[in-house]
Amino acid sequence: MADIEKDTRSSENLHILFWLIKDSCWLMEYKILAMLMVIPTIFLAIRIAYLSYKSHYFLPNLAVVCWICANAFWMTCEFYKMDWKTWAIIPFIFGFIAISIFYAKNYSTKTK
């Protein structure tokens, strides 16, 4: 189990770096680099969620996957002047549901 936690921590740290690069490129309107950074950012978010599948932190990690997918979709719509960015609400809602379930489970186990 320690190897999985170490692997997860390494992935999380790298994921943060890619996420910051992606969002910084979005801010500075470096379209190509921002779009390229979506790939490793989403890949690592999915990897972290997968590695945490049997742990307590799966649902928050799944919410992060949803958040980054929504964020990447929104960024793409802004870059290419598409009128679809309101559709980003769908993965945001799934992320909200995942984190709500996480907190509901935590609250119910603490009150018992």
Short mmCIF file of C-alpha atoms in Angstrom, two decimals:
data_model
loop_
_atom_site.label_atom_id
_atom_site.label_comp_id
_atom_site.label_asym_id
_atom_site.label_seq_id
_atom_site.Cartn_x
_atom_site.Cartn_y
_atom_site.Cartn_z
CA MET A 1 0.00 0.00 0.00
CA ALA A 2 2.90 2.36 0.68
CA ASP A 3 4.02 2.10 -2.96
CA ILE A 4 0.57 3.16 -4.17
CA GLU A 5 0.57 6.13 -1.79
CA LYS A 6 4.06 7.15 -2.91
CA ASP A 7 3.05 6.78 -6.58
CA THR A 8 -0.11 8.78 -5.95
CA ARG A 9 1.82 11.57 -4.20
CA SER A 10 4.31 11.77 -7.09
CA SER A 11 1.45 11.92 -9.59
CA GLU A 12 -0.31 14.61 -7.55
CA ASN A 13 2.77 16.82 -7.46
CA LEU A 14 3.35 16.49 -11.21
CA HIS A 15 -0.36 17.01 -11.82
CA ILE A 16 -0.26 20.34 -9.99
CA LEU A 17 2.65 21.47 -12.16
CA PHE A 18 0.82 20.57 -15.39
CA TRP A 19 -2.39 22.19 -14.13
CA LEU A 20 -0.57 25.44 -13.30
CA ILE A 21 1.14 25.47 -16.69
CA LYS A 22 -2.20 24.84 -18.46
CA ASP A 23 -4.00 27.60 -16.58
CA SER A 24 -1.09 30.04 -16.97
CA CYS A 25 -1.04 29.41 -20.72
CA TRP A 26 -4.80 29.96 -20.79
CA LEU A 27 -4.37 33.27 -18.99
CA MET A 28 -1.61 34.39 -21.37
CA GLU A 29 -3.53 33.00 -24.36
CA TYR A 30 -0.83 30.56 -25.46
CA LYS A 31 -3.41 28.38 -27.16
CA ILE A 32 -1.22 25.58 -28.47
CA LEU A 33 0.70 25.03 -25.25
CA ALA A 34 -2.47 25.31 -23.15
CA MET A 35 -4.24 22.75 -25.33
CA LEU A 36 -1.23 20.43 -25.19
CA MET A 37 -1.12 20.68 -21.39
CA VAL A 38 -4.72 19.46 -21.18
CA ILE A 39 -3.55 15.97 -22.14
CA PRO A 40 -1.12 15.28 -19.27
CA THR A 41 -3.27 17.21 -16.81
CA ILE A 42 -6.37 15.10 -17.48
CA PHE A 43 -4.30 11.91 -17.79
CA LEU A 44 -2.74 12.43 -14.36
CA ALA A 45 -6.07 13.38 -12.79
CA ILE A 46 -7.56 10.12 -14.08
CA ARG A 47 -4.48 8.20 -12.91
CA ILE A 48 -4.75 9.67 -9.41
CA ALA A 49 -8.45 8.80 -9.25
CA TYR A 50 -7.69 5.28 -10.48
CA LEU A 51 -4.93 4.79 -7.91
CA SER A 52 -7.26 5.97 -5.17
CA TYR A 53 -10.21 3.81 -6.31
CA LYS A 54 -10.27 1.70 -3.16
CA SER A 55 -9.33 4.53 -0.81
CA HIS A 56 -11.23 7.16 1.08
CA TYR A 57 -10.09 9.84 -1.40
CA PHE A 58 -11.54 8.40 -4.61
CA LEU A 59 -14.56 10.71 -4.74
CA PRO A 60 -12.59 13.94 -4.20
CA ASN A 61 -10.14 12.78 -6.88
CA LEU A 62 -13.05 12.00 -9.19
CA ALA A 63 -14.39 15.52 -8.53
CA VAL A 64 -11.00 16.90 -9.60
CA VAL A 65 -11.20 14.91 -12.86
CA CYS A 66 -14.63 16.43 -13.52
CA TRP A 67 -13.38 19.91 -12.63
CA ILE A 68 -10.39 19.70 -14.96
CA CYS A 69 -12.50 18.31 -17.80
CA ALA A 70 -14.99 21.17 -17.37
CA ASN A 71 -12.15 23.66 -17.12
CA ALA A 72 -10.45 22.32 -20.27
CA PHE A 73 -13.73 22.39 -22.19
CA TRP A 74 -14.37 25.98 -21.08
CA MET A 75 -10.84 26.99 -22.09
CA THR A 76 -11.25 25.38 -25.51
CA CYS A 77 -14.56 27.19 -26.06
CA GLU A 78 -12.97 30.52 -25.15
CA PHE A 79 -9.94 29.97 -27.37
CA TYR A 80 -11.95 28.98 -30.42
CA LYS A 81 -14.92 31.34 -29.89
CA MET A 82 -17.42 28.51 -29.50
CA ASP A 83 -20.77 29.27 -27.86
CA TRP A 84 -20.83 25.98 -25.96
CA LYS A 85 -19.01 26.93 -22.76
CA THR A 86 -22.21 26.76 -20.71
CA TRP A 87 -22.10 22.99 -21.38
CA ALA A 88 -19.11 22.90 -19.03
CA ILE A 89 -21.72 22.87 -16.27
CA ILE A 90 -22.27 19.14 -16.88
CA PRO A 91 -18.87 17.90 -15.65
CA PHE A 92 -18.95 20.57 -12.92
CA ILE A 93 -22.27 19.07 -11.73
CA PHE A 94 -20.81 15.55 -11.75
CA GLY A 95 -17.87 16.84 -9.72
CA PHE A 96 -20.22 18.54 -7.29
CA ILE A 97 -22.19 15.29 -6.92
CA ALA A 98 -18.99 13.30 -6.28
CA ILE A 99 -17.73 15.67 -3.59
CA SER A 100 -21.20 15.92 -2.04
CA ILE A 101 -21.38 12.13 -1.72
CA PHE A 102 -17.90 12.18 -0.14
CA TYR A 103 -18.96 14.71 2.49
CA ALA A 104 -22.32 13.03 3.08
CA LYS A 105 -20.53 9.72 3.73
CA ASN A 106 -18.04 11.44 6.05
CA TYR A 107 -20.79 13.20 7.95
CA SER A 108 -22.89 10.05 8.31
CA THR A 109 -19.96 7.98 9.62
CA LYS A 110 -18.94 10.70 12.11
CA THR A 111 -22.45 11.06 13.52
CA LYS A 112 -22.83 7.32 14.20
#
